[in-house]
mmCIF file of C-alpha atoms and ligand atoms in Angstrom:
data_model
loop_
_atom_site.group_PDB
_atom_site.id
_atom_site.type_symbol
_atom_site.label_atom_id
_atom_site.label_comp_id
_atom_site.label_asym_id
_atom_site.label_seq_id
_atom_site.Cartn_x
_atom_site.Cartn_y
_atom_site.Cartn_z
ATOM 1 C CA MET J 273 -76.966 13.297 -77.702
ATOM 2 C CA SER J 274 -74.578 13.138 -80.688
ATOM 3 C CA ASP J 275 -74.778 10.108 -82.930
ATOM 4 C CA LEU J 276 -71.837 11.456 -85.031
ATOM 5 C CA PRO J 277 -69.974 8.260 -86.261
ATOM 6 C CA SER J 278 -66.733 7.546 -84.580
ATOM 7 C CA GLN J 279 -64.790 8.076 -87.851
ATOM 8 C CA TRP J 280 -65.422 11.753 -87.331
ATOM 9 C CA THR J 281 -62.988 13.367 -84.884
ATOM 10 C CA HIS J 282 -64.635 16.744 -85.187
ATOM 11 C CA GLU J 283 -68.200 17.880 -86.083
ATOM 12 C CA PRO J 284 -68.235 18.850 -89.782
ATOM 13 C CA ARG J 285 -70.163 21.927 -89.036
ATOM 14 C CA LYS J 286 -67.407 23.185 -86.772
ATOM 15 C CA VAL J 287 -64.323 21.921 -88.895
ATOM 16 C CA LEU J 288 -65.747 22.963 -92.275
ATOM 17 C CA ARG J 289 -67.219 26.273 -91.388
ATOM 18 C CA PHE J 290 -65.672 29.201 -93.171
ATOM 19 C CA ARG J 291 -64.037 31.623 -90.859
ATOM 20 C CA PRO J 292 -62.993 35.263 -91.308
ATOM 21 C CA GLY J 293 -59.434 35.263 -92.665
ATOM 22 C CA ASP J 294 -59.600 31.865 -94.324
ATOM 23 C CA LYS J 295 -58.137 31.845 -97.738
ATOM 24 C CA VAL J 296 -59.415 29.923 -100.709
ATOM 25 C CA ALA J 297 -55.730 29.775 -102.023
ATOM 26 C CA ASP J 298 -54.921 27.644 -98.858
ATOM 27 C CA ILE J 299 -57.682 25.060 -99.165
ATOM 28 C CA ASP J 300 -56.317 21.668 -99.467
ATOM 29 C CA THR J 301 -58.845 20.170 -101.811
ATOM 30 C CA ASP J 302 -57.487 16.650 -101.302
ATOM 31 C CA SER J 303 -57.822 16.817 -97.448
ATOM 32 C CA SER J 304 -60.564 15.239 -95.246
ATOM 33 C CA PRO J 305 -60.906 17.515 -92.304
ATOM 34 C CA GLY J 306 -62.344 15.977 -89.180
ATOM 35 C CA TYR J 307 -62.396 12.534 -90.631
ATOM 36 C CA SER J 308 -59.891 10.093 -89.303
ATOM 37 C CA ASP J 309 -60.497 7.166 -91.748
ATOM 38 C CA GLY J 310 -59.743 6.666 -95.400
ATOM 39 C CA LYS J 311 -61.994 5.554 -98.367
ATOM 40 C CA ASP J 312 -62.189 1.967 -97.139
ATOM 41 C CA GLY J 313 -65.417 1.532 -95.258
ATOM 42 C CA SER J 314 -66.685 5.008 -96.392
ATOM 43 C CA GLU J 315 -69.410 3.276 -98.658
ATOM 44 C CA GLU J 316 -70.957 1.361 -95.719
ATOM 45 C CA LEU J 317 -70.839 4.460 -93.623
ATOM 46 C CA GLN J 318 -72.462 6.418 -96.482
ATOM 47 C CA ASN J 319 -75.285 3.923 -96.741
ATOM 48 C CA GLU J 320 -75.787 4.135 -92.980
ATOM 49 C CA ARG J 321 -75.854 7.970 -92.930
ATOM 50 C CA ASN J 322 -78.112 8.055 -95.996
ATOM 51 C CA GLU J 323 -80.625 6.305 -93.843
ATOM 52 C CA ARG J 324 -80.313 8.695 -90.988
ATOM 53 C CA PHE J 325 -80.837 11.631 -93.292
ATOM 54 C CA ALA J 326 -83.817 10.025 -94.894
ATOM 55 C CA GLY J 327 -85.414 9.433 -91.487
ATOM 56 C CA LEU J 328 -84.921 13.112 -90.430
ATOM 57 C CA GLN J 329 -86.101 14.292 -93.799
ATOM 58 C CA GLU J 330 -89.228 12.337 -93.384
ATOM 59 C CA MET J 331 -89.844 13.706 -89.908
ATOM 60 C CA LEU J 332 -89.465 17.297 -91.405
ATOM 61 C CA TYR J 333 -91.965 16.605 -93.949
ATOM 62 C CA ALA J 334 -94.437 15.052 -91.439
ATOM 63 C CA ASN J 335 -94.177 18.197 -89.433
ATOM 64 C CA GLY J 336 -94.726 20.226 -92.512
ATOM 65 C CA ARG J 337 -97.911 18.316 -93.168
ATOM 66 C CA ALA J 338 -98.924 18.940 -89.535
ATOM 67 C CA GLY J 339 -98.579 22.863 -89.854
ATOM 68 C CA ASP J 340 -94.927 23.388 -88.997
ATOM 69 C CA ASN J 341 -93.621 26.010 -91.469
ATOM 70 C CA ARG J 342 -89.972 25.225 -91.288
ATOM 71 C CA SER J 343 -87.860 24.077 -94.169
ATOM 72 C CA LEU J 344 -84.290 23.508 -95.264
ATOM 73 C CA LEU J 345 -82.376 24.856 -98.225
ATOM 74 C CA LEU J 346 -79.068 23.243 -99.353
ATOM 75 C CA VAL J 347 -77.046 25.553 -101.537
ATOM 76 C CA LEU J 348 -74.379 23.924 -103.588
ATOM 77 C CA GLN J 349 -71.885 26.109 -105.311
ATOM 78 C CA GLY J 350 -68.758 24.920 -106.927
ATOM 79 C CA MET J 351 -66.599 24.798 -110.112
ATOM 80 C CA ASP J 352 -67.603 22.356 -112.929
ATOM 81 C CA THR J 353 -66.825 18.755 -111.741
ATOM 82 C CA ALA J 354 -66.719 19.682 -108.114
ATOM 83 C CA GLY J 355 -69.548 17.150 -107.555
ATOM 84 C CA LYS J 356 -72.714 18.932 -107.242
ATOM 85 C CA GLY J 357 -74.614 16.349 -109.345
ATOM 86 C CA GLY J 358 -72.996 13.460 -107.502
ATOM 87 C CA THR J 359 -74.027 15.156 -104.175
ATOM 88 C CA VAL J 360 -77.582 15.484 -105.325
ATOM 89 C CA LYS J 361 -77.709 11.777 -106.522
ATOM 90 C CA HIS J 362 -75.848 9.998 -103.709
ATOM 91 C CA VAL J 363 -76.680 12.287 -100.628
ATOM 92 C CA VAL J 364 -79.968 13.878 -101.305
ATOM 93 C CA GLY J 365 -81.090 11.158 -103.457
ATOM 94 C CA ALA J 366 -81.413 9.070 -100.363
ATOM 95 C CA GLY J 367 -84.439 11.028 -99.166
ATOM 96 C CA ASN J 368 -88.067 10.862 -100.261
ATOM 97 C CA PRO J 369 -88.697 12.815 -103.599
ATOM 98 C CA GLN J 370 -92.004 13.765 -102.137
ATOM 99 C CA GLY J 371 -90.424 16.333 -99.847
ATOM 100 C CA ILE J 372 -87.510 17.414 -102.021
ATOM 101 C CA HIS J 373 -87.602 20.382 -104.392
ATOM 102 C CA TYR J 374 -84.514 20.411 -106.594
ATOM 103 C CA THR J 375 -83.558 23.382 -108.931
ATOM 104 C CA SER J 376 -80.506 23.879 -111.074
ATOM 105 C CA PHE J 377 -79.692 27.384 -112.044
ATOM 106 C CA GLY J 378 -78.155 27.751 -115.580
ATOM 107 C CA VAL J 379 -77.816 30.599 -117.770
ATOM 108 C CA PRO J 380 -80.871 32.859 -117.155
ATOM 109 C CA THR J 381 -83.599 32.577 -119.845
ATOM 110 C CA GLU J 382 -84.825 35.771 -121.482
ATOM 111 C CA GLU J 383 -87.813 35.817 -119.202
ATOM 112 C CA GLU J 384 -85.559 35.426 -116.078
ATOM 113 C CA ARG J 385 -83.173 38.228 -117.479
ATOM 114 C CA ALA J 386 -86.114 40.671 -117.647
ATOM 115 C CA HIS J 387 -86.542 40.293 -113.808
ATOM 116 C CA HIS J 388 -84.483 40.975 -110.845
ATOM 117 C CA TYR J 389 -81.834 38.177 -110.250
ATOM 118 C CA LEU J 390 -83.610 36.780 -107.143
ATOM 119 C CA TRP J 391 -86.816 36.396 -108.973
ATOM 120 C CA ARG J 392 -86.025 32.845 -110.163
ATOM 121 C CA VAL J 393 -84.539 32.106 -106.777
ATOM 122 C CA ARG J 394 -87.641 33.102 -104.734
ATOM 123 C CA LYS J 395 -89.813 30.909 -106.985
ATOM 124 C CA ALA J 396 -87.778 27.831 -106.234
ATOM 125 C CA LEU J 397 -87.755 28.233 -102.477
ATOM 126 C CA PRO J 398 -88.820 25.051 -100.453
ATOM 127 C CA ALA J 399 -92.280 24.880 -99.086
ATOM 128 C CA ALA J 400 -92.877 24.003 -95.505
ATOM 129 C CA GLY J 401 -91.524 20.682 -94.567
ATOM 130 C CA ASN J 402 -89.469 20.433 -97.681
ATOM 131 C CA ILE J 403 -85.773 20.232 -98.428
ATOM 132 C CA GLY J 404 -84.868 22.682 -101.241
ATOM 133 C CA VAL J 405 -81.609 22.030 -103.197
ATOM 134 C CA PHE J 406 -79.971 24.659 -105.229
ATOM 135 C CA ASP J 407 -77.611 23.199 -107.809
ATOM 136 C CA ARG J 408 -75.871 26.425 -108.403
ATOM 137 C CA SER J 409 -77.781 29.363 -106.977
ATOM 138 C CA HIS J 410 -78.080 33.206 -106.659
ATOM 139 C CA TYR J 411 -74.410 33.151 -105.930
ATOM 140 C CA GLU J 412 -73.756 32.805 -109.658
ATOM 141 C CA ASP J 413 -74.697 36.492 -109.813
ATOM 142 C CA VAL J 414 -71.626 37.399 -107.797
ATOM 143 C CA LEU J 415 -69.398 34.591 -109.436
ATOM 144 C CA VAL J 416 -69.711 33.992 -113.145
ATOM 145 C CA VAL J 417 -71.322 37.440 -113.600
ATOM 146 C CA ARG J 418 -68.377 39.081 -111.740
ATOM 147 C CA VAL J 419 -65.704 37.042 -113.592
ATOM 148 C CA HIS J 420 -67.293 37.648 -116.961
ATOM 149 C CA GLU J 421 -68.380 41.174 -116.327
ATOM 150 C CA LEU J 422 -71.850 40.331 -117.374
ATOM 151 C CA VAL J 423 -72.976 43.566 -115.634
ATOM 152 C CA PRO J 424 -70.785 46.349 -114.537
ATOM 153 C CA ARG J 425 -69.180 46.352 -110.896
ATOM 154 C CA ASP J 426 -71.536 48.949 -109.509
ATOM 155 C CA VAL J 427 -74.339 46.390 -110.248
ATOM 156 C CA TRP J 428 -72.988 43.209 -108.858
ATOM 157 C CA GLU J 429 -71.053 45.012 -105.875
ATOM 158 C CA PRO J 430 -74.331 45.699 -103.879
ATOM 159 C CA ARG J 431 -75.433 42.084 -104.314
ATOM 160 C CA TYR J 432 -73.426 40.739 -101.438
ATOM 161 C CA ASP J 433 -75.413 42.934 -98.977
ATOM 162 C CA GLU J 434 -78.678 42.330 -100.774
ATOM 163 C CA ILE J 435 -78.033 38.422 -100.601
ATOM 164 C CA ASN J 436 -77.320 38.712 -96.967
ATOM 165 C CA ALA J 437 -80.572 40.493 -96.356
ATOM 166 C CA PHE J 438 -82.359 38.105 -98.539
ATOM 167 C CA GLU J 439 -81.063 35.110 -96.564
ATOM 168 C CA LYS J 440 -81.806 36.718 -93.322
ATOM 169 C CA GLU J 441 -85.375 37.065 -94.441
ATOM 170 C CA LEU J 442 -85.422 33.376 -95.283
ATOM 171 C CA VAL J 443 -84.027 32.329 -92.011
ATOM 172 C CA ASP J 444 -86.336 34.583 -90.103
ATOM 173 C CA SER J 445 -89.379 32.913 -91.807
ATOM 174 C CA GLY J 446 -88.235 29.442 -90.784
ATOM 175 C CA THR J 447 -85.728 28.158 -93.364
ATOM 176 C CA THR J 448 -82.389 26.772 -92.217
ATOM 177 C CA LEU J 449 -79.615 27.216 -94.967
ATOM 178 C CA VAL J 450 -76.847 24.852 -95.513
ATOM 179 C CA LYS J 451 -74.407 26.460 -97.820
ATOM 180 C CA CYS J 452 -71.643 24.360 -99.273
ATOM 181 C CA ALA J 453 -68.845 25.815 -101.290
ATOM 182 C CA MET J 454 -67.354 22.829 -103.086
ATOM 183 C CA PHE J 455 -63.662 23.135 -104.050
ATOM 184 C CA VAL J 456 -61.791 20.764 -106.461
ATOM 185 C CA SER J 457 -58.132 21.265 -107.716
ATOM 186 C CA LEU J 458 -57.435 22.409 -111.174
ATOM 187 C CA ASP J 459 -55.597 18.953 -111.769
ATOM 188 C CA GLU J 460 -58.538 16.991 -110.400
ATOM 189 C CA GLN J 461 -60.886 18.856 -112.619
ATOM 190 C CA LYS J 462 -58.711 17.959 -115.612
ATOM 191 C CA ARG J 463 -58.876 14.414 -114.626
ATOM 192 C CA ARG J 464 -62.627 14.460 -114.263
ATOM 193 C CA LEU J 465 -63.106 16.326 -117.488
ATOM 194 C CA SER J 466 -60.876 13.855 -119.336
ATOM 195 C CA GLU J 467 -62.860 11.015 -118.013
ATOM 196 C CA ARG J 468 -66.112 12.590 -119.542
ATOM 197 C CA LEU J 469 -64.398 12.580 -122.830
ATOM 198 C CA GLU J 470 -63.452 8.882 -122.522
ATOM 199 C CA ARG J 471 -66.742 7.448 -121.611
ATOM 200 C CA PRO J 472 -69.827 7.829 -123.851
ATOM 201 C CA ASP J 473 -72.027 7.534 -120.713
ATOM 202 C CA LYS J 474 -70.384 10.741 -119.610
ATOM 203 C CA TYR J 475 -70.456 12.834 -122.683
ATOM 204 C CA TRP J 476 -73.803 14.481 -121.614
ATOM 205 C CA LYS J 477 -71.934 15.977 -118.766
ATOM 206 C CA TYR J 478 -69.313 17.460 -120.888
ATOM 207 C CA ASN J 479 -69.479 21.098 -121.896
ATOM 208 C CA PRO J 480 -66.753 22.305 -124.299
ATOM 209 C CA GLY J 481 -67.218 25.776 -122.740
ATOM 210 C CA ASP J 482 -65.879 24.384 -119.387
ATOM 211 C CA VAL J 483 -62.286 24.152 -120.783
ATOM 212 C CA ALA J 484 -62.078 27.877 -121.484
ATOM 213 C CA GLU J 485 -63.285 28.518 -117.957
ATOM 214 C CA ARG J 486 -60.142 26.882 -116.663
ATOM 215 C CA LYS J 487 -58.112 29.781 -117.843
ATOM 216 C CA LEU J 488 -60.138 32.039 -115.608
ATOM 217 C CA TRP J 489 -59.492 29.922 -112.535
ATOM 218 C CA PRO J 490 -57.590 32.840 -110.651
ATOM 219 C CA ALA J 491 -60.508 35.222 -111.408
ATOM 220 C CA TYR J 492 -62.988 32.431 -110.020
ATOM 221 C CA GLN J 493 -60.834 31.959 -106.993
ATOM 222 C CA GLU J 494 -60.967 35.772 -106.299
ATOM 223 C CA ALA J 495 -64.782 35.842 -106.706
ATOM 224 C CA TYR J 496 -65.145 32.706 -104.509
ATOM 225 C CA GLN J 497 -62.976 34.413 -101.782
ATOM 226 C CA ALA J 498 -65.248 37.639 -101.933
ATOM 227 C CA MET J 499 -68.346 35.474 -101.721
ATOM 228 C CA LEU J 500 -67.004 33.715 -98.678
ATOM 229 C CA ASP J 501 -65.682 36.806 -97.006
ATOM 230 C CA ARG J 502 -68.823 38.777 -97.648
ATOM 231 C CA THR J 503 -71.745 36.340 -97.236
ATOM 232 C CA SER J 504 -70.648 33.881 -94.523
ATOM 233 C CA THR J 505 -72.995 35.138 -91.805
ATOM 234 C CA ASP J 506 -73.974 33.859 -88.278
ATOM 235 C CA TYR J 507 -77.457 32.965 -89.482
ATOM 236 C CA ALA J 508 -76.194 31.408 -92.995
ATOM 237 C CA PRO J 509 -72.573 30.393 -92.715
ATOM 238 C CA TRP J 510 -70.712 28.856 -95.604
ATOM 239 C CA PHE J 511 -69.003 25.498 -95.275
ATOM 240 C CA VAL J 512 -65.929 24.847 -97.261
ATOM 241 C CA ILE J 513 -66.012 21.387 -98.781
ATOM 242 C CA PRO J 514 -62.669 19.823 -100.075
ATOM 243 C CA CYS J 515 -63.923 17.676 -103.010
ATOM 244 C CA ASP J 516 -60.952 15.944 -104.584
ATOM 245 C CA LYS J 517 -62.079 12.902 -102.717
ATOM 246 C CA LYS J 518 -65.741 12.335 -103.682
ATOM 247 C CA TRP J 519 -66.294 9.848 -100.940
ATOM 248 C CA TYR J 520 -65.318 12.345 -98.481
ATOM 249 C CA SER J 521 -67.299 15.440 -99.837
ATOM 250 C CA ARG J 522 -70.461 13.298 -99.854
ATOM 251 C CA LEU J 523 -70.086 12.033 -96.268
ATOM 252 C CA ALA J 524 -69.380 15.631 -95.067
ATOM 253 C CA ILE J 525 -72.494 17.198 -96.897
ATOM 254 C CA ASN J 526 -74.550 14.262 -95.743
ATOM 255 C CA GLU J 527 -73.340 14.979 -92.058
ATOM 256 C CA LEU J 528 -74.002 18.781 -92.467
ATOM 257 C CA LEU J 529 -77.567 18.007 -93.516
ATOM 258 C CA ILE J 530 -78.025 15.688 -90.621
ATOM 259 C CA GLU J 531 -76.618 18.127 -88.208
ATOM 260 C CA ALA J 532 -78.842 20.884 -89.432
ATOM 261 C CA LEU J 533 -81.977 18.767 -89.321
ATOM 262 C CA LYS J 534 -81.038 17.486 -85.696
ATOM 263 C CA GLY J 535 -80.628 21.372 -84.832
ATOM 264 C CA MET J 536 -84.398 21.815 -85.698
ATOM 265 C CA LYS J 537 -85.147 19.394 -82.752
ATOM 266 C CA LEU J 538 -87.867 17.546 -84.640
ATOM 267 C CA GLU J 539 -90.290 15.133 -83.201
ATOM 268 C CA TRP J 540 -92.891 13.035 -84.923
ATOM 269 C CA PRO J 541 -96.057 15.186 -84.802
ATOM 270 C CA PRO J 542 -98.719 13.889 -82.398
ATOM 271 C CA ALA J 543 -101.932 12.477 -83.657
ATOM 272 C CA ASP J 544 -104.706 15.047 -84.110
ATOM 273 C CA PHE J 545 -107.336 12.367 -83.531
ATOM 274 C CA ASP J 546 -108.055 9.880 -80.750
ATOM 275 C CA VAL J 547 -105.737 6.840 -81.380
ATOM 276 C CA GLU J 548 -107.615 4.474 -79.089
ATOM 277 C CA ALA J 549 -110.923 5.469 -80.457
ATOM 278 C CA GLU J 550 -109.777 5.060 -84.020
ATOM 279 C CA LYS J 551 -108.342 1.531 -83.253
ATOM 280 C CA LYS J 552 -111.657 0.642 -81.883
ATOM 281 C CA LYS J 553 -113.562 1.891 -84.704
ATOM 282 C CA LEU J 554 -111.321 0.121 -87.205
ATOM 283 C CA ALA J 555 -111.569 -3.242 -85.449
ATOM 284 C CA GLU J 556 -115.313 -2.957 -85.736
ATOM 285 C CA ALA J 557 -115.346 -1.778 -89.293
HETATM 286 P P1 ADP Z 712 -73.905 22.393 -115.230
HETATM 287 O O1 ADP Z 712 -72.650 23.072 -115.945
HETATM 288 O O2 ADP Z 712 -73.843 22.842 -113.668
HETATM 289 O O3 ADP Z 712 -74.075 20.980 -115.583
HETATM 290 P P2 ADP Z 712 -75.601 23.811 -117.006
HETATM 291 O O4 ADP Z 712 -75.079 23.210 -118.169
HETATM 292 O O5 ADP Z 712 -76.949 24.246 -116.869
HETATM 293 O O6 ADP Z 712 -75.276 23.165 -115.781
HETATM 294 O O7 ADP Z 712 -74.882 25.147 -116.936
HETATM 295 C C1 ADP Z 712 -74.825 26.017 -116.035
HETATM 296 C C2 ADP Z 712 -74.112 27.430 -116.499
HETATM 297 O O8 ADP Z 712 -75.047 28.529 -116.257
HETATM 298 C C3 ADP Z 712 -72.780 27.506 -115.787
HETATM 299 O O9 ADP Z 712 -71.874 27.900 -116.770
HETATM 300 C C4 ADP Z 712 -73.180 28.687 -114.909
HETATM 301 O O10 ADP Z 712 -72.002 29.596 -114.777
HETATM 302 C C5 ADP Z 712 -74.203 29.394 -115.816
HETATM 303 N N1 ADP Z 712 -75.051 30.461 -114.960
HETATM 304 C C6 ADP Z 712 -75.834 30.049 -113.957
HETATM 305 N N2 ADP Z 712 -76.375 31.291 -113.387
HETATM 306 C C7 ADP Z 712 -76.064 32.237 -114.185
HETATM 307 C C8 ADP Z 712 -76.253 33.626 -114.191
HETATM 308 N N3 ADP Z 712 -76.998 34.155 -113.249
HETATM 309 N N4 ADP Z 712 -75.693 34.277 -115.242
HETATM 310 C C9 ADP Z 712 -74.979 33.784 -116.163
HETATM 311 N N5 ADP Z 712 -74.538 32.507 -116.113
HETATM 312 C C10 ADP Z 712 -75.133 31.682 -115.241
#
C-alpha cells in the first residue's frame, strides 16, 4: 500500500523520471511537479518524511548486518548552488550516519588522474546495507570534462556506454541507483551566489571560479542533455529535479529515496537465535 502523502498528486518516481525526448531547455526549474501544495506546511511534511526515510534506512542497514548484500546509491548531479549540499544535510542527514557513506567528487587528485576515471568511484561504492551518496559523481567525466575539453572527444565520447555498463554491473550486484539531476535557473543561481557573498557564514561555499562557469551555461545545458539522453536506462533512470524551490527539491528527493527503499521490499530480519530461550536466560541472569 502506498503511504505517499496526499500533497503528492503523482508519484515522484513517475512524474520526475526523464523520458526520451525530454529537453533540458524546457525544464521549468521553478515548478513543483506532482505536488499540489505550496511552501506552507512543507517543513512539517519534510520532518515526517525524514522519519520515514530514517526508518527504512535502518531496516536496510539491519538487513545488511544479517547478510543481505543490497545497497542504495544516491547520485546528485547539478550545477553549483543547485542544492546538493542542502539535500545531503536536510534529507540524507536524517538517517543514521552508521549506514551512510558520503563522498564528494572534486577535481581529481594526481593519484586519481593516474587511474581510470571510474577508479575513485568504485572505491566509494556503498557496502551491503549502506546508502552511498555521491555529491557529484562519475558524470563529471562527461560534464565538466566535456565542456572544458579536458580530454579529447574520442576519449569522453565512449564514456556514456561505459557508464551504462558500469551501472548495469552495480544494479546486477544488488545496488539500487537513484540518480537525481538537479536543475536551477541562471537567475536563481545568481541570487544564491550573491547571498553567499553577503553572508560571512556562507563565504566558505563561494568559489570565484563559479562565476566564470556561468558563461558556459549553454555548453553545460548541452552536456546535461547528452547525459540524460544517453545514460537514463531502465535499470538506472535519471530523475529531473526542479530546484529553484529548495523545499520542493528536498521533498522530492526524500520521496524518491523512500520509494526506492520501499521497492526493495525490506522486512526486519528475523532473530537468528531462540527469542523465548534468550528471554528466559536473561531473566535468570
Ligand atoms: P563544490 O563546488 O561542489 O562545493 P568542490 O569545491 O570540491 O565542490 O568542487 C568540485 C569541482 O570539481 C567542480 O568544479 C567540479 O566540476 C570539479 N570536478 C569534479 N570532478 C571532476 C573531474 N572528473 N574532472 C575535472 N573536474 C572535476
